[in-house]
Amino acid sequence: MKHILLGKSVEEIQELLLESSAIAKLPSYLAKQITEWIYKKNAISFDEMTNISAANRLLLNEYFSVGITAPSITHVSKDGTQKFLFGDVETVLIPDGDRLTLCVSSQAGCKMNCAFCATGKMGFRRNLSAAEILNQYAFLANEGRKRISEHTITNIVFMGMGEPLDNTYEVIATLHALTSDWGFALSPRRITVSTIGIIPALQQLIEQTECHIAVSLHNPYHEQRLMLMPSEKVYTLENILTLLARYDWAHQRKLSFEYVMLGGLNDSPLHAKILARLIRNLPCHVNLIPYHPHETATFIPSSRKATEAFQNILTEKGINCTIRSSRGQDINAACGLLAVGVS
Ligand code: SAH
């Protein structure tokens, strides 16, 4: 099998070139040129790397692959949101004014089985490699320059399929390739990783990266959160908040909480008050997400009135709170609707 270079540093590529020197003599200085093409010039194939000789490009093609592949299907929503199918995972591109947000998947399917989420219903298929996660960005950043939008991708959110912290090693490797000087050199302040809060992995993510963190909260009561999110059994909200309280969220790095508004279940004024009390000492932002109905769950969305009342209570208590606008619902690209092969 060909070695995939996407996600690898100059040193790692040098090592691969050296290892393969018995079969193909490729000079190690190519590593620097290759990384510049992949990460700085958004090249998707060796053929584009015109400062590498044709003979060396031929050898590279024979033994290595850049690792960038095109999606098989693209859907376009009437609101401009686009959904792409890369093999068995979906990626969403959301234009919003001069922002262009890329929502990436970290797993095919998901093990977490949150009651309201369509991805959970398709079950778990597999972890994505760092190269596969990076491919979603690399391909669309390249295509974006050419035709998808006049803007380049400004933000990346790990809010597609899967639980990023159930694939921590590959996700952290991805974040390093996205933010390192040798890599895509994106600011970590443009990247948000969303998680249900797998505590040891969350600690690792906080300590080994500088990205923003979003935690799916959804209910301030232990018993009720447990009914919505099986992970609460092991990783309780109380322990998640205790961990988060140890870090600094008051400066550049931001913490947010996602709260899907389920009619009659978690949207009462009392829920809002208890939530406010729980997080009042944490500098953070709360994102209320309208519930997106789908066939595999029986919840109903909260009314606009209940959602606004909930928001007002949090705001009055001094907590920043916004209602996230639903994007791409007509093409099943909205939060919690990504599910390949669920009928
Ligand atoms: N597994 C991670 C990343 C997914 S992010 C996490 O849970 O944080 C997707 C967000 O959409 C999560 O906050 C998730 O709880 C929410 N979501 C899931 N199903 C939804 C639905 N049907 N409607 C609205 N939001 C949903």
GROMACS .gro file of C-alpha atoms and ligand atoms in nm:
model
  369
    1MET     CA    1   0.000   0.000   0.000
    2LYS     CA    2   0.118   0.351  -0.075
    3HIS     CA    3   0.219   0.573   0.217
    4ILE     CA    4  -0.013   0.870   0.262
    5LEU     CA    5   0.177   1.196   0.318
    6LEU     CA    6  -0.109   1.427   0.421
    7GLY     CA    7  -0.073   1.508   0.791
    8LYS     CA    8   0.298   1.426   0.803
    9SER     CA    9   0.570   1.675   0.898
   10VAL     CA   10   0.887   1.741   0.698
   11GLU     CA   11   1.086   1.510   0.927
   12GLU     CA   12   0.830   1.231   0.898
   13ILE     CA   13   0.831   1.254   0.518
   14GLN     CA   14   1.212   1.261   0.515
   15GLU     CA   15   1.210   0.940   0.713
   16LEU     CA   16   0.968   0.776   0.470
   17LEU     CA   17   1.180   0.881   0.174
   18LEU     CA   18   1.485   0.738   0.343
   19GLU     CA   19   1.310   0.412   0.428
   20SER     CA   20   1.206   0.363   0.069
   21SER     CA   21   1.547   0.451  -0.075
   22ALA     CA   22   1.625   0.082  -0.135
   23ILE     CA   23   1.348   0.067  -0.396
   24ALA     CA   24   1.330   0.426  -0.513
   25LYS     CA   25   1.607   0.678  -0.472
   26LEU     CA   26   1.435   1.001  -0.381
   27PRO     CA   27   1.636   1.288  -0.232
   28SER     CA   28   1.532   1.385   0.121
   29TYR     CA   29   1.510   1.756   0.030
   30LEU     CA   30   1.188   1.670  -0.152
   31ALA     CA   31   1.021   1.645   0.189
   32LYS     CA   32   1.036   2.021   0.234
   33GLN     CA   33   0.902   2.086  -0.115
   34ILE     CA   34   0.622   1.834  -0.072
   35THR     CA   35   0.503   1.983   0.257
   36GLU     CA   36   0.511   2.330   0.107
   37TRP     CA   37   0.295   2.217  -0.180
   38ILE     CA   38   0.046   2.031   0.039
   39TYR     CA   39   0.015   2.274   0.328
   40LYS     CA   40   0.097   2.614   0.182
   41LYS     CA   41  -0.018   2.586  -0.177
   42ASN     CA   42  -0.309   2.344  -0.126
   43ALA     CA   43  -0.181   2.105  -0.391
   44ILE     CA   44  -0.380   1.785  -0.415
   45SER     CA   45  -0.148   1.576  -0.632
   46PHE     CA   46   0.226   1.528  -0.700
   47ASP     CA   47   0.163   1.635  -1.059
   48GLU     CA   48   0.100   1.991  -0.942
   49MET     CA   49   0.440   2.006  -0.770
   50THR     CA   50   0.618   2.165  -1.063
   51ASN     CA   51   0.950   2.235  -0.891
   52ILE     CA   52   0.999   1.860  -0.848
   53SER     CA   53   1.145   1.687  -1.154
   54ALA     CA   54   0.913   1.479  -1.372
   55ALA     CA   55   1.119   1.167  -1.296
   56ASN     CA   56   1.086   1.219  -0.920
   57ARG     CA   57   0.715   1.292  -0.951
   58LEU     CA   58   0.675   0.962  -1.131
   59LEU     CA   59   0.851   0.778  -0.847
   60LEU     CA   60   0.649   0.964  -0.586
   61ASN     CA   61   0.328   0.862  -0.761
   62GLU     CA   62   0.441   0.505  -0.763
   63TYR     CA   63   0.527   0.469  -0.394
   64PHE     CA   64   0.337   0.746  -0.216
   65SER     CA   65   0.004   0.919  -0.224
   66VAL     CA   66  -0.073   1.275  -0.116
   67GLY     CA   67  -0.388   1.136   0.042
   68ILE     CA   68  -0.629   1.391  -0.097
   69THR     CA   69  -0.943   1.252  -0.254
   70ALA     CA   70  -1.258   1.411  -0.392
   71PRO     CA   71  -1.603   1.363  -0.239
   72SER     CA   72  -1.839   1.136  -0.430
   73ILE     CA   73  -2.155   1.340  -0.386
   74THR     CA   74  -2.230   1.707  -0.319
   75HIS     CA   75  -2.567   1.841  -0.209
   76VAL     CA   76  -2.642   2.212  -0.205
   77SER     CA   77  -2.902   2.358   0.031
   78LYS     CA   78  -3.123   2.648  -0.065
   79ASP     CA   79  -2.946   2.849   0.207
   80GLY     CA   80  -2.605   2.790   0.042
   81THR     CA   81  -2.487   2.519   0.281
   82GLN     CA   82  -2.313   2.233   0.101
   83LYS     CA   83  -2.279   1.872   0.212
   84PHE     CA   84  -2.011   1.639   0.075
   85LEU     CA   85  -1.981   1.263   0.100
   86PHE     CA   86  -1.620   1.149   0.141
   87GLY     CA   87  -1.641   0.769   0.128
   88ASP     CA   88  -1.867   0.691   0.423
   89VAL     CA   89  -1.845   1.026   0.602
   90GLU     CA   90  -2.010   1.360   0.554
   91THR     CA   91  -1.863   1.708   0.567
   92VAL     CA   92  -2.057   2.033   0.565
   93LEU     CA   93  -1.953   2.376   0.441
   94ILE     CA   94  -2.157   2.664   0.581
   95PRO     CA   95  -2.127   3.013   0.430
   96ASP     CA   96  -2.230   3.295   0.663
   97GLY     CA   97  -2.147   3.650   0.561
   98ASP     CA   98  -1.773   3.665   0.523
   99ARG     CA   99  -1.726   3.347   0.724
  100LEU     CA  100  -1.705   3.004   0.568
  101THR     CA  101  -1.723   2.730   0.830
  102LEU     CA  102  -1.619   2.375   0.760
  103CYS     CA  103  -1.783   2.109   0.976
  104VAL     CA  104  -1.571   1.793   0.974
  105SER     CA  105  -1.641   1.435   1.080
  106SER     CA  106  -1.397   1.242   1.297
  107GLN     CA  107  -1.560   0.898   1.282
  108ALA     CA  108  -1.793   0.711   1.048
  109GLY     CA  109  -2.094   0.674   1.273
  110CYS     CA  110  -2.069   0.711   1.650
  111LYS     CA  111  -2.074   0.492   1.962
  112MET     CA  112  -2.218   0.750   2.197
  113ASN     CA  113  -2.581   0.688   2.108
  114CYS     CA  114  -2.728   1.019   2.228
  115ALA     CA  115  -3.106   0.976   2.214
  116PHE     CA  116  -3.173   1.268   1.979
  117CYS     CA  117  -2.888   1.226   1.729
  118ALA     CA  118  -2.922   1.059   1.389
  119THR     CA  119  -2.551   0.977   1.368
  120GLY     CA  120  -2.582   0.769   1.686
  121LYS     CA  121  -2.861   0.567   1.527
  122MET     CA  122  -2.639   0.448   1.243
  123GLY     CA  123  -2.407   0.290   1.498
  124PHE     CA  124  -2.030   0.296   1.491
  125ARG     CA  125  -1.843   0.201   1.175
  126ARG     CA  126  -1.484   0.312   1.219
  127ASN     CA  127  -1.241   0.578   1.332
  128LEU     CA  128  -1.105   0.810   1.066
  129SER     CA  129  -0.730   0.851   1.035
  130ALA     CA  130  -0.578   1.198   1.070
  131ALA     CA  131  -0.524   1.197   0.693
  132GLU     CA  132  -0.893   1.127   0.633
  133ILE     CA  133  -1.000   1.408   0.864
  134LEU     CA  134  -0.746   1.643   0.707
  135ASN     CA  135  -0.862   1.543   0.360
  136GLN     CA  136  -1.201   1.701   0.428
  137TYR     CA  137  -1.026   2.033   0.488
  138ALA     CA  138  -0.748   1.998   0.233
  139PHE     CA  139  -0.971   1.905  -0.059
  140LEU     CA  140  -1.230   2.172   0.013
  141ALA     CA  141  -0.971   2.442   0.087
  142ASN     CA  142  -0.824   2.369  -0.256
  143GLU     CA  143  -1.159   2.349  -0.432
  144GLY     CA  144  -1.278   2.654  -0.241
  145ARG     CA  145  -1.008   2.861  -0.402
  146LYS     CA  146  -1.130   2.751  -0.739
  147ARG     CA  147  -1.505   2.745  -0.738
  148ILE     CA  148  -1.706   2.671  -0.425
  149SER     CA  149  -1.707   3.012  -0.269
  150GLU     CA  150  -1.530   3.340  -0.307
  151HIS     CA  151  -1.413   3.299   0.052
  152THR     CA  152  -1.154   3.065   0.186
  153ILE     CA  153  -1.247   2.847   0.480
  154THR     CA  154  -1.232   3.072   0.786
  155ASN     CA  155  -1.338   2.831   1.061
  156ILE     CA  156  -1.328   2.459   1.126
  157VAL     CA  157  -1.563   2.289   1.368
  158PHE     CA  158  -1.542   1.924   1.472
  159MET     CA  159  -1.918   1.892   1.482
  160GLY     CA  160  -1.982   1.642   1.204
  161MET     CA  161  -2.018   1.269   1.251
  162GLY     CA  162  -1.859   1.103   1.547
  163GLU     CA  163  -1.725   1.184   1.889
  164PRO     CA  164  -1.382   1.345   1.840
  165LEU     CA  165  -1.265   1.233   2.184
  166ASP     CA  166  -1.344   0.872   2.105
  167ASN     CA  167  -1.071   0.905   1.840
  168THR     CA  168  -0.838   1.130   2.035
  169TYR     CA  169  -0.503   1.027   1.893
  170GLU     CA  170  -0.603   1.094   1.532
  171VAL     CA  171  -0.795   1.410   1.622
  172ILE     CA  172  -0.500   1.560   1.810
  173ALA     CA  173  -0.267   1.465   1.521
  174THR     CA  174  -0.512   1.640   1.287
  175LEU     CA  175  -0.514   1.952   1.504
  176HIS     CA  176  -0.135   1.961   1.505
  177ALA     CA  177  -0.122   1.938   1.125
  178LEU     CA  178  -0.386   2.212   1.096
  179THR     CA  179  -0.215   2.453   1.335
  180SER     CA  180   0.162   2.382   1.321
  181ASP     CA  181   0.396   2.610   1.131
  182TRP     CA  182   0.501   2.311   0.921
  183GLY     CA  183   0.137   2.233   0.849
  184PHE     CA  184  -0.160   2.441   0.739
  185ALA     CA  185  -0.059   2.701   1.001
  186LEU     CA  186  -0.418   2.793   1.086
  187SER     CA  187  -0.485   2.979   1.406
  188PRO     CA  188  -0.621   2.745   1.676
  189ARG     CA  189  -0.869   3.024   1.750
  190ARG     CA  190  -1.044   2.935   1.428
  191ILE     CA  191  -1.096   2.575   1.530
  192THR     CA  192  -1.357   2.436   1.771
  193VAL     CA  193  -1.373   2.077   1.887
  194SER     CA  194  -1.712   1.966   2.014
  195THR     CA  195  -1.741   1.678   2.258
  196ILE     CA  196  -1.982   1.511   2.494
  197GLY     CA  197  -1.701   1.533   2.751
  198ILE     CA  198  -1.492   1.215   2.772
  199ILE     CA  199  -1.294   1.337   3.069
  200PRO     CA  200  -0.939   1.195   3.033
  201ALA     CA  201  -0.940   1.272   2.660
  202LEU     CA  202  -1.084   1.619   2.721
  203GLN     CA  203  -0.798   1.694   2.958
  204GLN     CA  204  -0.552   1.576   2.694
  205LEU     CA  205  -0.718   1.790   2.427
  206ILE     CA  206  -0.711   2.098   2.648
  207GLU     CA  207  -0.347   2.048   2.743
  208GLN     CA  208  -0.207   1.944   2.405
  209THR     CA  209  -0.385   2.195   2.180
  210GLU     CA  210  -0.506   2.553   2.196
  211CYS     CA  211  -0.832   2.508   2.008
  212HIS     CA  212  -1.164   2.627   2.136
  213ILE     CA  213  -1.372   2.369   2.318
  214ALA     CA  214  -1.747   2.311   2.291
  215VAL     CA  215  -1.917   2.070   2.529
  216SER     CA  216  -2.255   1.915   2.451
  217LEU     CA  217  -2.442   1.975   2.774
  218HIS     CA  218  -2.815   1.936   2.690
  219ASN     CA  219  -2.944   1.898   3.046
  220PRO     CA  220  -2.826   2.029   3.384
  221TYR     CA  221  -2.974   1.737   3.582
  222HIS     CA  222  -2.773   1.416   3.613
  223GLU     CA  223  -3.070   1.176   3.580
  224GLN     CA  224  -3.216   1.362   3.284
  225ARG     CA  225  -2.884   1.402   3.106
  226LEU     CA  226  -2.828   1.031   3.157
  227MET     CA  227  -3.153   0.955   2.975
  228LEU     CA  228  -3.040   1.164   2.678
  229MET     CA  229  -2.670   1.080   2.681
  230PRO     CA  230  -2.548   0.738   2.799
  231SER     CA  231  -2.198   0.886   2.846
  232GLU     CA  232  -2.328   1.068   3.157
  233LYS     CA  233  -2.309   0.735   3.337
  234VAL     CA  234  -1.929   0.747   3.334
  235TYR     CA  235  -1.846   1.109   3.253
  236THR     CA  236  -2.087   1.312   3.463
  237LEU     CA  237  -2.154   1.676   3.389
  238GLU     CA  238  -2.043   1.755   3.742
  239ASN     CA  239  -1.700   1.602   3.680
  240ILE     CA  240  -1.675   1.762   3.336
  241LEU     CA  241  -1.738   2.106   3.488
  242THR     CA  242  -1.486   2.041   3.765
  243LEU     CA  243  -1.223   1.963   3.503
  244LEU     CA  244  -1.310   2.267   3.290
  245ALA     CA  245  -1.290   2.497   3.594
  246ARG     CA  246  -0.917   2.423   3.622
  247TYR     CA  247  -0.835   2.603   3.296
  248ASP     CA  248  -0.838   2.963   3.175
  249TRP     CA  249  -1.131   3.047   2.947
  250ALA     CA  250  -1.129   3.419   3.012
  251HIS     CA  251  -0.873   3.510   2.750
  252GLN     CA  252  -0.812   3.396   2.395
  253ARG     CA  253  -0.932   3.044   2.428
  254LYS     CA  254  -1.308   3.005   2.441
  255LEU     CA  255  -1.538   2.755   2.602
  256SER     CA  256  -1.893   2.703   2.486
  257PHE     CA  257  -2.178   2.471   2.573
  258GLU     CA  258  -2.422   2.328   2.325
  259TYR     CA  259  -2.778   2.276   2.438
  260VAL     CA  260  -3.026   2.114   2.201
  261MET     CA  261  -3.374   2.246   2.277
  262LEU     CA  262  -3.613   1.952   2.320
  263GLY     CA  263  -3.978   2.054   2.365
  264GLY     CA  264  -4.111   1.980   2.715
  265LEU     CA  265  -3.794   1.794   2.812
  266ASN     CA  266  -3.510   2.031   2.887
  267ASP     CA  267  -3.647   2.373   2.791
  268SER     CA  268  -3.826   2.491   3.108
  269PRO     CA  269  -3.734   2.812   3.295
  270LEU     CA  270  -3.619   2.590   3.583
  271HIS     CA  271  -3.374   2.409   3.354
  272ALA     CA  272  -3.237   2.747   3.248
  273LYS     CA  273  -3.195   2.862   3.609
  274ILE     CA  274  -3.025   2.543   3.721
  275LEU     CA  275  -2.799   2.555   3.416
  276ALA     CA  276  -2.707   2.916   3.491
  277ARG     CA  277  -2.621   2.823   3.847
  278LEU     CA  278  -2.400   2.535   3.733
  279ILE     CA  279  -2.188   2.736   3.493
  280ARG     CA  280  -2.197   3.083   3.646
  281ASN     CA  281  -1.832   3.073   3.750
  282LEU     CA  282  -1.704   2.960   3.411
  283PRO     CA  283  -1.638   3.222   3.144
  284CYS     CA  284  -1.834   3.062   2.861
  285HIS     CA  285  -2.092   3.095   2.591
  286VAL     CA  286  -2.411   2.889   2.557
  287ASN     CA  287  -2.537   2.792   2.214
  288LEU     CA  288  -2.901   2.687   2.205
  289ILE     CA  289  -2.949   2.449   1.912
  290PRO     CA  290  -3.298   2.404   1.769
  291TYR     CA  291  -3.375   2.031   1.768
  292HIS     CA  292  -3.374   1.897   1.416
  293PRO     CA  293  -3.636   1.625   1.388
  294HIS     CA  294  -3.555   1.304   1.203
  295GLU     CA  295  -3.724   0.969   1.158
  296THR     CA  296  -3.517   0.777   1.409
  297ALA     CA  297  -3.616   0.979   1.718
  298THR     CA  298  -3.945   1.104   1.861
  299PHE     CA  299  -3.853   1.436   2.021
  300ILE     CA  300  -4.017   1.763   1.930
  301PRO     CA  301  -3.841   2.096   1.889
  302SER     CA  302  -3.897   2.363   2.156
  303SER     CA  303  -4.114   2.654   2.055
  304ARG     CA  304  -3.944   2.977   1.957
  305LYS     CA  305  -4.106   3.134   2.265
  306ALA     CA  306  -3.964   2.875   2.505
  307THR     CA  307  -3.623   2.905   2.340
  308GLU     CA  308  -3.620   3.282   2.373
  309ALA     CA  309  -3.740   3.265   2.734
  310PHE     CA  310  -3.457   3.019   2.807
  311GLN     CA  311  -3.209   3.252   2.642
  312ASN     CA  312  -3.339   3.550   2.839
  313ILE     CA  313  -3.296   3.373   3.172
  314LEU     CA  314  -2.934   3.290   3.092
  315THR     CA  315  -2.866   3.640   2.965
  316GLU     CA  316  -3.017   3.794   3.280
  317LYS     CA  317  -2.783   3.580   3.487
  318GLY     CA  318  -2.490   3.724   3.294
  319ILE     CA  319  -2.429   3.426   3.067
  320ASN     CA  320  -2.368   3.485   2.699
  321CYS     CA  321  -2.627   3.291   2.508
  322THR     CA  322  -2.718   3.269   2.141
  323ILE     CA  323  -2.969   3.067   1.944
  324ARG     CA  324  -2.787   2.886   1.667
  325SER     CA  325  -2.952   2.922   1.331
  326SER     CA  326  -3.031   2.594   1.160
  327ARG     CA  327  -2.844   2.555   0.837
  328GLY     CA  328  -2.878   2.301   0.562
  329GLN     CA  329  -3.180   2.125   0.709
  330ASP     CA  330  -3.329   2.057   0.363
  331ILE     CA  331  -3.026   1.845   0.271
  332ASN     CA  332  -2.995   1.679   0.615
  333ALA     CA  333  -2.677   1.873   0.684
  334ALA     CA  334  -2.791   2.037   1.009
  335CYS     CA  335  -2.657   1.942   1.356
  336GLY     CA  336  -2.731   1.584   1.444
  337LEU     CA  337  -2.868   1.489   1.103
  338LEU     CA  338  -2.553   1.349   0.947
  339ALA     CA  339  -2.615   0.979   0.896
  340VAL     CA  340  -2.508   0.776   0.599
  341GLY     CA  341  -2.725   0.480   0.520
  342VAL     CA  342  -2.998   0.539   0.779
  343SER     CA  343  -3.333   0.501   0.611
  344SAH     N1  344  -2.003   1.414   1.925
  344SAH     C1  345  -1.973   1.553   1.939
  344SAH     C2  346  -1.969   1.623   1.806
  344SAH     C3  347  -2.103   1.634   1.735
  344SAH     S1  348  -2.146   1.802   1.733
  344SAH     C4  349  -2.072   1.617   2.034
  344SAH     O1  350  -2.175   1.556   2.063
  344SAH     O2  351  -2.045   1.727   2.083
  344SAH     C5  352  -2.309   1.796   1.690
  344SAH     C6  353  -2.398   1.872   1.787
  344SAH     O3  354  -2.532   1.858   1.741
  344SAH     C7  355  -2.392   1.815   1.927
  344SAH     O4  356  -2.404   1.915   2.024
  344SAH     C8  357  -2.514   1.726   1.928
  344SAH     O5  358  -2.560   1.701   2.057
  344SAH     C9  359  -2.611   1.809   1.847
  344SAH     N2  360  -2.722   1.731   1.793
  344SAH    C10  361  -2.730   1.597   1.778
  344SAH     N3  362  -2.850   1.561   1.725
  344SAH    C11  363  -2.918   1.675   1.706
  344SAH    C12  364  -3.046   1.704   1.651
  344SAH     N4  365  -3.126   1.609   1.606
  344SAH     N5  366  -3.083   1.834   1.645
  344SAH    C13  367  -3.000   1.931   1.686
  344SAH     N6  368  -2.878   1.911   1.737
  344SAH    C14  369  -2.837   1.784   1.749
   0.00000   0.00000   0.00000
